[in-house]
Amino acid sequence: MRDLADAGEIAVAGEGWTQESAEERGFVSFGIVHSPTGAERRLILIAHGPHAAGVKFQPVTMDPDFLQVQVGETKPIGAMEGTQTRLIVRIPKGCRPVDRSGTEQGKLGQIVLQTNDPAVPRLTIYLRFVIEGE
């Protein structure tokens, strides 16, 4: 799967997910977001291994704090020993202009999810975006 990046026993895939190689950290790209419109990305968290069946995700921090994170239902993946959980990340309408492009002027945004998987107790997902206009 091209847009899949392993983080131990948990992987991230979906709309806007980019990771050039296993050595690089991946990120979700929103591109340029217009403040009056906002933006949303739908991701899938894929857990595999012995703890996959009972894995739970809980957002603990968002940077910047206006980000909205919605964790969906966890479902088994076919005959594999694994599960998938939908994750929606939103930049709401009306946010002030900000640069989170990953440059010297604007560090990447991030969300940190706590899990109950002992192999991956925390999962950090980085976000790249620039909000323009109000």
mmCIF file of N, CA and C in Angstrom:
data_model
loop_
_atom_site.group_PDB
_atom_site.id
_atom_site.type_symbol
_atom_site.label_atom_id
_atom_site.label_comp_id
_atom_site.label_asym_id
_atom_site.label_seq_id
_atom_site.Cartn_x
_atom_site.Cartn_y
_atom_site.Cartn_z
ATOM 1 N N MET A 1 0.850 -1.174 0.000
ATOM 2 C CA MET A 1 0.000 0.000 0.000
ATOM 3 C C MET A 1 0.893 1.234 0.000
ATOM 4 N N ARG A 2 0.802 2.041 -0.996
ATOM 5 C CA ARG A 2 1.710 3.168 -1.187
ATOM 6 C C ARG A 2 1.650 4.204 -0.072
ATOM 7 N N ASP A 3 0.461 4.574 0.401
ATOM 8 C CA ASP A 3 0.312 5.619 1.395
ATOM 9 C C ASP A 3 0.221 5.080 2.814
ATOM 10 N N LEU A 4 0.993 4.061 3.109
ATOM 11 C CA LEU A 4 0.975 3.442 4.422
ATOM 12 C C LEU A 4 2.330 3.653 5.076
ATOM 13 N N ALA A 5 2.316 4.071 6.335
ATOM 14 C CA ALA A 5 3.568 4.298 7.053
ATOM 15 C C ALA A 5 3.493 3.616 8.398
ATOM 16 N N ASP A 6 4.397 2.714 8.678
ATOM 17 C CA ASP A 6 4.370 1.988 9.939
ATOM 18 C C ASP A 6 4.910 2.826 11.081
ATOM 19 N N ALA A 7 4.261 2.704 12.224
ATOM 20 C CA ALA A 7 4.733 3.283 13.481
ATOM 21 C C ALA A 7 4.665 2.136 14.487
ATOM 22 N N GLY A 8 5.547 1.165 14.341
ATOM 23 C CA GLY A 8 5.504 -0.019 15.187
ATOM 24 C C GLY A 8 4.344 -0.899 14.774
ATOM 25 N N GLU A 9 3.363 -1.066 15.636
ATOM 26 C CA GLU A 9 2.197 -1.905 15.375
ATOM 27 C C GLU A 9 1.020 -1.108 14.810
ATOM 28 N N ILE A 10 1.171 0.197 14.612
ATOM 29 C CA ILE A 10 0.093 1.043 14.107
ATOM 30 C C ILE A 10 0.587 1.816 12.895
ATOM 31 N N ALA A 11 -0.226 1.839 11.848
ATOM 32 C CA ALA A 11 0.131 2.548 10.618
ATOM 33 C C ALA A 11 -0.954 3.583 10.311
ATOM 34 N N VAL A 12 -0.570 4.584 9.519
ATOM 35 C CA VAL A 12 -1.483 5.649 9.108
ATOM 36 C C VAL A 12 -1.587 5.628 7.593
ATOM 37 N N ALA A 13 -2.801 5.809 7.075
ATOM 38 C CA ALA A 13 -3.019 5.886 5.633
ATOM 39 C C ALA A 13 -4.172 6.851 5.396
ATOM 40 N N GLY A 14 -4.295 7.317 4.157
ATOM 41 C CA GLY A 14 -5.464 8.114 3.826
ATOM 42 C C GLY A 14 -5.168 9.395 3.081
ATOM 43 N N GLU A 15 -6.214 10.196 2.967
ATOM 44 C CA GLU A 15 -6.219 11.432 2.202
ATOM 45 C C GLU A 15 -5.163 12.416 2.711
ATOM 46 N N GLY A 16 -4.232 12.791 1.832
ATOM 47 C CA GLY A 16 -3.207 13.767 2.180
ATOM 48 C C GLY A 16 -2.001 13.190 2.892
ATOM 49 N N TRP A 17 -2.001 11.879 3.207
ATOM 50 C CA TRP A 17 -0.865 11.278 3.919
ATOM 51 C C TRP A 17 0.310 11.131 2.977
ATOM 52 N N THR A 18 1.479 11.579 3.420
ATOM 53 C CA THR A 18 2.693 11.519 2.625
ATOM 54 C C THR A 18 3.837 11.023 3.488
ATOM 55 N N GLN A 19 4.592 10.080 2.939
ATOM 56 C CA GLN A 19 5.826 9.636 3.574
ATOM 57 C C GLN A 19 6.714 9.092 2.469
ATOM 58 N N GLU A 20 7.835 9.750 2.266
ATOM 59 C CA GLU A 20 8.732 9.387 1.168
ATOM 60 C C GLU A 20 9.441 8.059 1.400
ATOM 61 N N SER A 21 9.834 7.810 2.646
ATOM 62 C CA SER A 21 10.548 6.573 2.948
ATOM 63 C C SER A 21 10.312 6.202 4.402
ATOM 64 N N ALA A 22 10.671 4.994 4.770
ATOM 65 C CA ALA A 22 10.486 4.532 6.154
ATOM 66 C C ALA A 22 11.319 5.349 7.136
ATOM 67 N N GLU A 23 12.415 5.947 6.667
ATOM 68 C CA GLU A 23 13.289 6.727 7.538
ATOM 69 C C GLU A 23 12.717 8.111 7.847
ATOM 70 N N GLU A 24 11.845 8.632 6.984
ATOM 71 C CA GLU A 24 11.277 9.967 7.186
ATOM 72 C C GLU A 24 9.979 9.874 7.951
ATOM 73 N N ARG A 25 9.717 10.909 8.752
ATOM 74 C CA ARG A 25 8.410 10.925 9.395
ATOM 75 C C ARG A 25 7.387 11.404 8.378
ATOM 76 N N GLY A 26 6.228 10.840 8.435
ATOM 77 C CA GLY A 26 5.164 11.214 7.515
ATOM 78 C C GLY A 26 4.387 12.405 8.038
ATOM 79 N N PHE A 27 3.517 12.933 7.194
ATOM 80 C CA PHE A 27 2.661 14.032 7.605
ATOM 81 C C PHE A 27 1.409 14.041 6.739
ATOM 82 N N VAL A 28 0.394 14.742 7.230
ATOM 83 C CA VAL A 28 -0.844 14.950 6.485
ATOM 84 C C VAL A 28 -0.763 16.343 5.881
ATOM 85 N N SER A 29 -0.937 16.424 4.568
ATOM 86 C CA SER A 29 -0.873 17.711 3.884
ATOM 87 C C SER A 29 -2.280 18.242 3.625
ATOM 88 N N PHE A 30 -2.528 19.454 4.101
ATOM 89 C CA PHE A 30 -3.766 20.165 3.807
ATOM 90 C C PHE A 30 -3.547 21.190 2.710
ATOM 91 N N GLY A 31 -2.281 21.562 2.465
ATOM 92 C CA GLY A 31 -1.988 22.611 1.496
ATOM 93 C C GLY A 31 -2.427 23.969 2.034
ATOM 94 N N ILE A 32 -2.899 24.833 1.124
ATOM 95 C CA ILE A 32 -3.387 26.150 1.521
ATOM 96 C C ILE A 32 -4.870 26.024 1.860
ATOM 97 N N VAL A 33 -5.217 26.465 3.059
ATOM 98 C CA VAL A 33 -6.595 26.401 3.549
ATOM 99 C C VAL A 33 -7.124 27.823 3.620
ATOM 100 N N HIS A 34 -8.285 28.051 3.036
ATOM 101 C CA HIS A 34 -8.915 29.369 3.098
ATOM 102 C C HIS A 34 -9.773 29.430 4.357
ATOM 103 N N SER A 35 -9.529 30.411 5.193
ATOM 104 C CA SER A 35 -10.184 30.513 6.492
ATOM 105 C C SER A 35 -11.707 30.414 6.428
ATOM 106 N N PRO A 36 -12.376 31.087 5.467
ATOM 107 C CA PRO A 36 -13.838 30.990 5.447
ATOM 108 C C PRO A 36 -14.367 29.591 5.108
ATOM 109 N N THR A 37 -13.513 28.739 4.575
ATOM 110 C CA THR A 37 -13.931 27.409 4.144
ATOM 111 C C THR A 37 -13.550 26.318 5.139
ATOM 112 N N GLY A 38 -12.330 26.404 5.709
ATOM 113 C CA GLY A 38 -11.822 25.333 6.552
ATOM 114 C C GLY A 38 -11.418 24.142 5.694
ATOM 115 N N ALA A 39 -11.034 23.035 6.328
ATOM 116 C CA ALA A 39 -10.607 21.848 5.586
ATOM 117 C C ALA A 39 -10.721 20.620 6.479
ATOM 118 N N GLU A 40 -10.723 19.468 5.826
ATOM 119 C CA GLU A 40 -10.859 18.205 6.536
ATOM 120 C C GLU A 40 -10.058 17.130 5.818
ATOM 121 N N ARG A 41 -9.458 16.228 6.568
ATOM 122 C CA ARG A 41 -8.784 15.062 6.015
ATOM 123 C C ARG A 41 -9.287 13.829 6.752
ATOM 124 N N ARG A 42 -9.538 12.776 5.964
ATOM 125 C CA ARG A 42 -10.004 11.504 6.518
ATOM 126 C C ARG A 42 -8.861 10.496 6.435
ATOM 127 N N LEU A 43 -8.499 9.966 7.590
ATOM 128 C CA LEU A 43 -7.396 9.021 7.675
ATOM 129 C C LEU A 43 -7.901 7.687 8.205
ATOM 130 N N ILE A 44 -7.050 6.687 8.096
ATOM 131 C CA ILE A 44 -7.316 5.374 8.672
ATOM 132 C C ILE A 44 -6.103 4.995 9.519
ATOM 133 N N LEU A 45 -6.356 4.604 10.755
ATOM 134 C CA LEU A 45 -5.318 4.075 11.632
ATOM 135 C C LEU A 45 -5.441 2.559 11.564
ATOM 136 N N ILE A 46 -4.375 1.905 11.159
ATOM 137 C CA ILE A 46 -4.389 0.454 10.980
ATOM 138 C C ILE A 46 -3.509 -0.174 12.055
ATOM 139 N N ALA A 47 -4.141 -0.975 12.905
ATOM 140 C CA ALA A 47 -3.410 -1.668 13.966
ATOM 141 C C ALA A 47 -3.286 -3.138 13.578
ATOM 142 N N HIS A 48 -2.104 -3.678 13.802
ATOM 143 C CA HIS A 48 -1.898 -5.097 13.538
ATOM 144 C C HIS A 48 -1.054 -5.678 14.652
ATOM 145 N N GLY A 49 -1.160 -6.975 14.821
ATOM 146 C CA GLY A 49 -0.417 -7.630 15.889
ATOM 147 C C GLY A 49 -1.330 -8.085 17.010
ATOM 148 N N PRO A 50 -0.747 -8.557 18.099
ATOM 149 C CA PRO A 50 -1.514 -9.196 19.166
ATOM 150 C C PRO A 50 -2.476 -8.274 19.922
ATOM 151 N N HIS A 51 -2.267 -6.950 19.878
ATOM 152 C CA HIS A 51 -3.113 -6.017 20.627
ATOM 153 C C HIS A 51 -4.118 -5.291 19.739
ATOM 154 N N ALA A 52 -4.174 -5.651 18.467
ATOM 155 C CA ALA A 52 -5.010 -4.919 17.509
ATOM 156 C C ALA A 52 -6.498 -4.979 17.837
ATOM 157 N N ALA A 53 -6.984 -6.117 18.273
ATOM 158 C CA ALA A 53 -8.425 -6.279 18.481
ATOM 159 C C ALA A 53 -8.995 -5.303 19.509
ATOM 160 N N GLY A 54 -8.232 -4.947 20.526
ATOM 161 C CA GLY A 54 -8.750 -4.065 21.572
ATOM 162 C C GLY A 54 -8.175 -2.667 21.559
ATOM 163 N N VAL A 55 -7.519 -2.283 20.469
ATOM 164 C CA VAL A 55 -6.851 -0.986 20.454
ATOM 165 C C VAL A 55 -7.861 0.160 20.517
ATOM 166 N N LYS A 56 -7.519 1.173 21.295
ATOM 167 C CA LYS A 56 -8.322 2.387 21.443
ATOM 168 C C LYS A 56 -7.410 3.590 21.231
ATOM 169 N N PHE A 57 -7.978 4.654 20.659
ATOM 170 C CA PHE A 57 -7.231 5.889 20.411
ATOM 171 C C PHE A 57 -7.939 7.046 21.101
ATOM 172 N N GLN A 58 -7.163 7.903 21.756
ATOM 173 C CA GLN A 58 -7.714 9.072 22.438
ATOM 174 C C GLN A 58 -6.827 10.275 22.136
ATOM 175 N N PRO A 59 -7.369 11.338 21.502
ATOM 176 C CA PRO A 59 -6.561 12.542 21.281
ATOM 177 C C PRO A 59 -6.179 13.166 22.625
ATOM 178 N N VAL A 60 -4.884 13.495 22.790
ATOM 179 C CA VAL A 60 -4.443 14.131 24.038
ATOM 180 C C VAL A 60 -3.948 15.543 23.831
ATOM 181 N N THR A 61 -3.299 15.823 22.699
ATOM 182 C CA THR A 61 -2.886 17.202 22.416
ATOM 183 C C THR A 61 -3.030 17.499 20.925
ATOM 184 N N MET A 62 -3.340 18.762 20.648
ATOM 185 C CA MET A 62 -3.404 19.262 19.285
ATOM 186 C C MET A 62 -2.626 20.565 19.239
ATOM 187 N N ASP A 63 -1.799 20.723 18.229
ATOM 188 C CA ASP A 63 -1.015 21.943 18.064
ATOM 189 C C ASP A 63 -1.062 22.338 16.595
ATOM 190 N N PRO A 64 -1.748 23.437 16.294
ATOM 191 C CA PRO A 64 -2.389 24.401 17.174
ATOM 192 C C PRO A 64 -3.676 23.853 17.786
ATOM 193 N N ASP A 65 -4.110 24.505 18.860
ATOM 194 C CA ASP A 65 -5.224 23.968 19.649
ATOM 195 C C ASP A 65 -6.589 24.098 18.987
ATOM 196 N N PHE A 66 -6.700 24.807 17.866
ATOM 197 C CA PHE A 66 -7.995 24.898 17.191
ATOM 198 C C PHE A 66 -8.309 23.666 16.333
ATOM 199 N N LEU A 67 -7.347 22.774 16.137
ATOM 200 C CA LEU A 67 -7.590 21.555 15.361
ATOM 201 C C LEU A 67 -8.682 20.726 16.024
ATOM 202 N N GLN A 68 -9.492 20.079 15.199
ATOM 203 C CA GLN A 68 -10.546 19.199 15.704
ATOM 204 C C GLN A 68 -10.247 17.784 15.238
ATOM 205 N N VAL A 69 -10.339 16.832 16.157
ATOM 206 C CA VAL A 69 -10.025 15.437 15.859
ATOM 207 C C VAL A 69 -11.210 14.571 16.284
ATOM 208 N N GLN A 70 -11.657 13.736 15.367
ATOM 209 C CA GLN A 70 -12.766 12.823 15.649
ATOM 210 C C GLN A 70 -12.306 11.393 15.387
ATOM 211 N N VAL A 71 -12.355 10.563 16.419
ATOM 212 C CA VAL A 71 -11.973 9.158 16.306
ATOM 213 C C VAL A 71 -13.245 8.344 16.063
ATOM 214 N N GLY A 72 -13.227 7.558 14.984
ATOM 215 C CA GLY A 72 -14.384 6.735 14.644
ATOM 216 C C GLY A 72 -14.325 5.357 15.274
ATOM 217 N N GLU A 73 -15.246 4.528 14.846
ATOM 218 C CA GLU A 73 -15.363 3.162 15.338
ATOM 219 C C GLU A 73 -14.203 2.302 14.824
ATOM 220 N N THR A 74 -13.757 1.371 15.638
ATOM 221 C CA THR A 74 -12.712 0.427 15.249
ATOM 222 C C THR A 74 -13.372 -0.841 14.727
ATOM 223 N N LYS A 75 -12.903 -1.287 13.549
ATOM 224 C CA LYS A 75 -13.487 -2.474 12.908
ATOM 225 C C LYS A 75 -12.387 -3.458 12.523
ATOM 226 N N PRO A 76 -12.696 -4.756 12.546
ATOM 227 C CA PRO A 76 -11.705 -5.753 12.113
ATOM 228 C C PRO A 76 -11.442 -5.652 10.617
ATOM 229 N N ILE A 77 -10.244 -6.028 10.222
ATOM 230 C CA ILE A 77 -9.864 -6.042 8.801
ATOM 231 C C ILE A 77 -9.917 -7.487 8.319
ATOM 232 N N GLY A 78 -10.922 -7.831 7.571
ATOM 233 C CA GLY A 78 -11.046 -9.139 6.934
ATOM 234 C C GLY A 78 -10.471 -10.286 7.731
ATOM 235 N N ALA A 79 -9.675 -11.114 7.062
ATOM 236 C CA ALA A 79 -9.074 -12.290 7.686
ATOM 237 C C ALA A 79 -7.750 -11.962 8.374
ATOM 238 N N MET A 80 -7.284 -10.711 8.226
ATOM 239 C CA MET A 80 -6.011 -10.323 8.841
ATOM 240 C C MET A 80 -6.173 -10.182 10.350
ATOM 241 N N GLU A 81 -5.072 -10.310 11.062
ATOM 242 C CA GLU A 81 -5.069 -10.021 12.492
ATOM 243 C C GLU A 81 -4.841 -8.523 12.630
ATOM 244 N N GLY A 82 -5.916 -7.759 12.438
ATOM 245 C CA GLY A 82 -5.774 -6.320 12.490
ATOM 246 C C GLY A 82 -7.105 -5.610 12.542
ATOM 247 N N THR A 83 -7.035 -4.306 12.784
ATOM 248 C CA THR A 83 -8.230 -3.465 12.826
ATOM 249 C C THR A 83 -7.942 -2.155 12.107
ATOM 250 N N GLN A 84 -9.015 -1.466 11.752
ATOM 251 C CA GLN A 84 -8.859 -0.121 11.205
ATOM 252 C C GLN A 84 -9.810 0.820 11.928
ATOM 253 N N THR A 85 -9.324 2.022 12.169
ATOM 254 C CA THR A 85 -10.102 3.046 12.865
ATOM 255 C C THR A 85 -10.063 4.319 12.024
ATOM 256 N N ARG A 86 -11.221 4.870 11.745
ATOM 257 C CA ARG A 86 -11.291 6.132 11.001
ATOM 258 C C ARG A 86 -10.909 7.280 11.921
ATOM 259 N N LEU A 87 -10.182 8.234 11.345
ATOM 260 C CA LEU A 87 -9.775 9.429 12.079
ATOM 261 C C LEU A 87 -10.031 10.621 11.168
ATOM 262 N N ILE A 88 -10.798 11.570 11.642
ATOM 263 C CA ILE A 88 -11.065 12.791 10.872
ATOM 264 C C ILE A 88 -10.364 13.944 11.567
ATOM 265 N N VAL A 89 -9.576 14.694 10.798
ATOM 266 C CA VAL A 89 -8.873 15.864 11.307
ATOM 267 C C VAL A 89 -9.430 17.077 10.573
ATOM 268 N N ARG A 90 -9.872 18.077 11.341
ATOM 269 C CA ARG A 90 -10.473 19.275 10.745
ATOM 270 C C ARG A 90 -9.738 20.535 11.155
ATOM 271 N N ILE A 91 -9.620 21.423 10.181
ATOM 272 C CA ILE A 91 -9.263 22.816 10.437
ATOM 273 C C ILE A 91 -10.584 23.561 10.275
ATOM 274 N N PRO A 92 -11.169 24.053 11.372
ATOM 275 C CA PRO A 92 -12.500 24.642 11.279
ATOM 276 C C PRO A 92 -12.516 25.973 10.515
ATOM 277 N N LYS A 93 -13.693 26.340 10.041
ATOM 278 C CA LYS A 93 -13.890 27.626 9.373
ATOM 279 C C LYS A 93 -13.561 28.751 10.347
ATOM 280 N N GLY A 94 -13.067 29.857 9.798
ATOM 281 C CA GLY A 94 -12.870 31.060 10.599
ATOM 282 C C GLY A 94 -11.588 31.127 11.400
ATOM 283 N N CYS A 95 -10.640 30.229 11.166
ATOM 284 C CA CYS A 95 -9.366 30.278 11.893
ATOM 285 C C CYS A 95 -8.521 31.444 11.399
ATOM 286 N N ARG A 96 -7.723 31.986 12.279
ATOM 287 C CA ARG A 96 -6.813 33.078 11.914
ATOM 288 C C ARG A 96 -5.718 32.548 10.992
ATOM 289 N N PRO A 97 -5.128 33.417 10.177
ATOM 290 C CA PRO A 97 -4.026 32.983 9.320
ATOM 291 C C PRO A 97 -2.862 32.426 10.154
ATOM 292 N N VAL A 98 -2.280 31.357 9.676
ATOM 293 C CA VAL A 98 -1.159 30.722 10.370
ATOM 294 C C VAL A 98 -0.353 29.913 9.360
ATOM 295 N N ASP A 99 0.956 29.822 9.612
ATOM 296 C CA ASP A 99 1.858 29.046 8.755
ATOM 297 C C ASP A 99 2.348 27.840 9.529
ATOM 298 N N ARG A 100 1.931 26.649 9.102
ATOM 299 C CA ARG A 100 2.405 25.389 9.675
ATOM 300 C C ARG A 100 2.920 24.512 8.537
ATOM 301 N N SER A 101 3.769 25.141 7.707
ATOM 302 C CA SER A 101 4.265 24.483 6.499
ATOM 303 C C SER A 101 5.524 23.642 6.715
ATOM 304 N N GLY A 102 6.061 23.661 7.928
ATOM 305 C CA GLY A 102 7.252 22.865 8.200
ATOM 306 C C GLY A 102 8.541 23.565 7.814
ATOM 307 N N THR A 103 8.492 24.880 7.701
ATOM 308 C CA THR A 103 9.679 25.673 7.360
ATOM 309 C C THR A 103 10.198 26.357 8.622
ATOM 310 N N GLU A 104 11.249 27.151 8.465
ATOM 311 C CA GLU A 104 11.770 27.915 9.598
ATOM 312 C C GLU A 104 10.725 28.888 10.132
ATOM 313 N N GLN A 105 9.872 29.409 9.254
ATOM 314 C CA GLN A 105 8.851 30.372 9.659
ATOM 315 C C GLN A 105 7.656 29.706 10.342
ATOM 316 N N GLY A 106 7.407 28.456 10.024
ATOM 317 C CA GLY A 106 6.228 27.801 10.586
ATOM 318 C C GLY A 106 6.430 26.309 10.770
ATOM 319 N N LYS A 107 6.547 25.878 12.025
ATOM 320 C CA LYS A 107 6.741 24.442 12.295
ATOM 321 C C LYS A 107 5.475 23.677 11.933
ATOM 322 N N LEU A 108 5.619 22.373 11.717
ATOM 323 C CA LEU A 108 4.474 21.513 11.417
ATOM 324 C C LEU A 108 3.506 21.490 12.598
ATOM 325 N N GLY A 109 2.231 21.371 12.299
ATOM 326 C CA GLY A 109 1.249 21.123 13.339
ATOM 327 C C GLY A 109 1.336 19.657 13.739
ATOM 328 N N GLN A 110 0.665 19.298 14.814
ATOM 329 C CA GLN A 110 0.670 17.894 15.211
ATOM 330 C C GLN A 110 -0.504 17.574 16.110
ATOM 331 N N ILE A 111 -0.903 16.310 16.026
ATOM 332 C CA ILE A 111 -1.850 15.767 16.991
ATOM 333 C C ILE A 111 -1.190 14.546 17.622
ATOM 334 N N VAL A 112 -1.414 14.385 18.908
ATOM 335 C CA VAL A 112 -0.872 13.242 19.632
ATOM 336 C C VAL A 112 -2.050 12.422 20.127
ATOM 337 N N LEU A 113 -2.024 11.140 19.779
ATOM 338 C CA LEU A 113 -3.055 10.206 20.204
ATOM 339 C C LEU A 113 -2.460 9.245 21.223
ATOM 340 N N GLN A 114 -3.151 9.050 22.314
ATOM 341 C CA GLN A 114 -2.753 8.036 23.289
ATOM 342 C C GLN A 114 -3.452 6.747 22.892
ATOM 343 N N THR A 115 -2.745 5.627 23.016
ATOM 344 C CA THR A 115 -3.337 4.325 22.712
ATOM 345 C C THR A 115 -3.174 3.407 23.922
ATOM 346 N N ASN A 116 -3.876 2.296 23.886
ATOM 347 C CA ASN A 116 -3.686 1.282 24.910
ATOM 348 C C ASN A 116 -2.841 0.117 24.387
ATOM 349 N N ASP A 117 -2.162 0.343 23.263
ATOM 350 C CA ASP A 117 -1.268 -0.670 22.678
ATOM 351 C C ASP A 117 0.109 -0.504 23.316
ATOM 352 N N PRO A 118 0.610 -1.502 24.052
ATOM 353 C CA PRO A 118 1.902 -1.349 24.725
ATOM 354 C C PRO A 118 3.075 -1.126 23.766
ATOM 355 N N ALA A 119 2.951 -1.564 22.516
ATOM 356 C CA ALA A 119 4.031 -1.354 21.543
ATOM 357 C C ALA A 119 4.078 0.093 21.061
ATOM 358 N N VAL A 120 2.927 0.772 21.049
ATOM 359 C CA VAL A 120 2.845 2.167 20.585
ATOM 360 C C VAL A 120 1.896 2.925 21.524
ATOM 361 N N PRO A 121 2.378 3.335 22.702
ATOM 362 C CA PRO A 121 1.496 4.011 23.651
ATOM 363 C C PRO A 121 1.046 5.406 23.200
ATOM 364 N N ARG A 122 1.844 6.049 22.352
ATOM 365 C CA ARG A 122 1.487 7.365 21.797
ATOM 366 C C ARG A 122 1.829 7.377 20.317
ATOM 367 N N LEU A 123 0.940 7.990 19.557
ATOM 368 C CA LEU A 123 1.132 8.119 18.120
ATOM 369 C C LEU A 123 1.036 9.600 17.779
ATOM 370 N N THR A 124 2.089 10.156 17.174
ATOM 371 C CA THR A 124 2.087 11.557 16.767
ATOM 372 C C THR A 124 1.886 11.632 15.267
ATOM 373 N N ILE A 125 0.908 12.420 14.851
ATOM 374 C CA ILE A 125 0.638 12.646 13.439
ATOM 375 C C ILE A 125 0.914 14.115 13.152
ATOM 376 N N TYR A 126 1.851 14.361 12.230
ATOM 377 C CA TYR A 126 2.232 15.728 11.874
ATOM 378 C C TYR A 126 1.347 16.247 10.747
ATOM 379 N N LEU A 127 1.112 17.560 10.740
ATOM 380 C CA LEU A 127 0.225 18.206 9.779
ATOM 381 C C LEU A 127 0.933 19.371 9.103
ATOM 382 N N ARG A 128 0.779 19.468 7.792
ATOM 383 C CA ARG A 128 1.357 20.589 7.030
ATOM 384 C C ARG A 128 0.213 21.391 6.420
ATOM 385 N N PHE A 129 0.164 22.697 6.743
ATOM 386 C CA PHE A 129 -0.869 23.558 6.188
ATOM 387 C C PHE A 129 -0.518 25.033 6.374
ATOM 388 N N VAL A 130 -1.163 25.856 5.571
ATOM 389 C CA VAL A 130 -1.098 27.304 5.690
ATOM 390 C C VAL A 130 -2.534 27.805 5.597
ATOM 391 N N ILE A 131 -2.957 28.600 6.584
ATOM 392 C CA ILE A 131 -4.289 29.180 6.539
ATOM 393 C C ILE A 131 -4.163 30.614 6.064
ATOM 394 N N GLU A 132 -4.960 30.959 5.044
ATOM 395 C CA GLU A 132 -4.961 32.303 4.474
ATOM 396 C C GLU A 132 -6.341 32.941 4.633
ATOM 397 N N GLY A 133 -6.329 34.271 4.784
ATOM 398 C CA GLY A 133 -7.560 35.064 4.756
ATOM 399 C C GLY A 133 -8.449 34.852 5.950
ATOM 400 N N GLU A 134 -9.304 35.834 6.192
ATOM 401 C CA GLU A 134 -10.303 35.726 7.283
ATOM 402 C C GLU A 134 -11.633 36.183 6.828
#
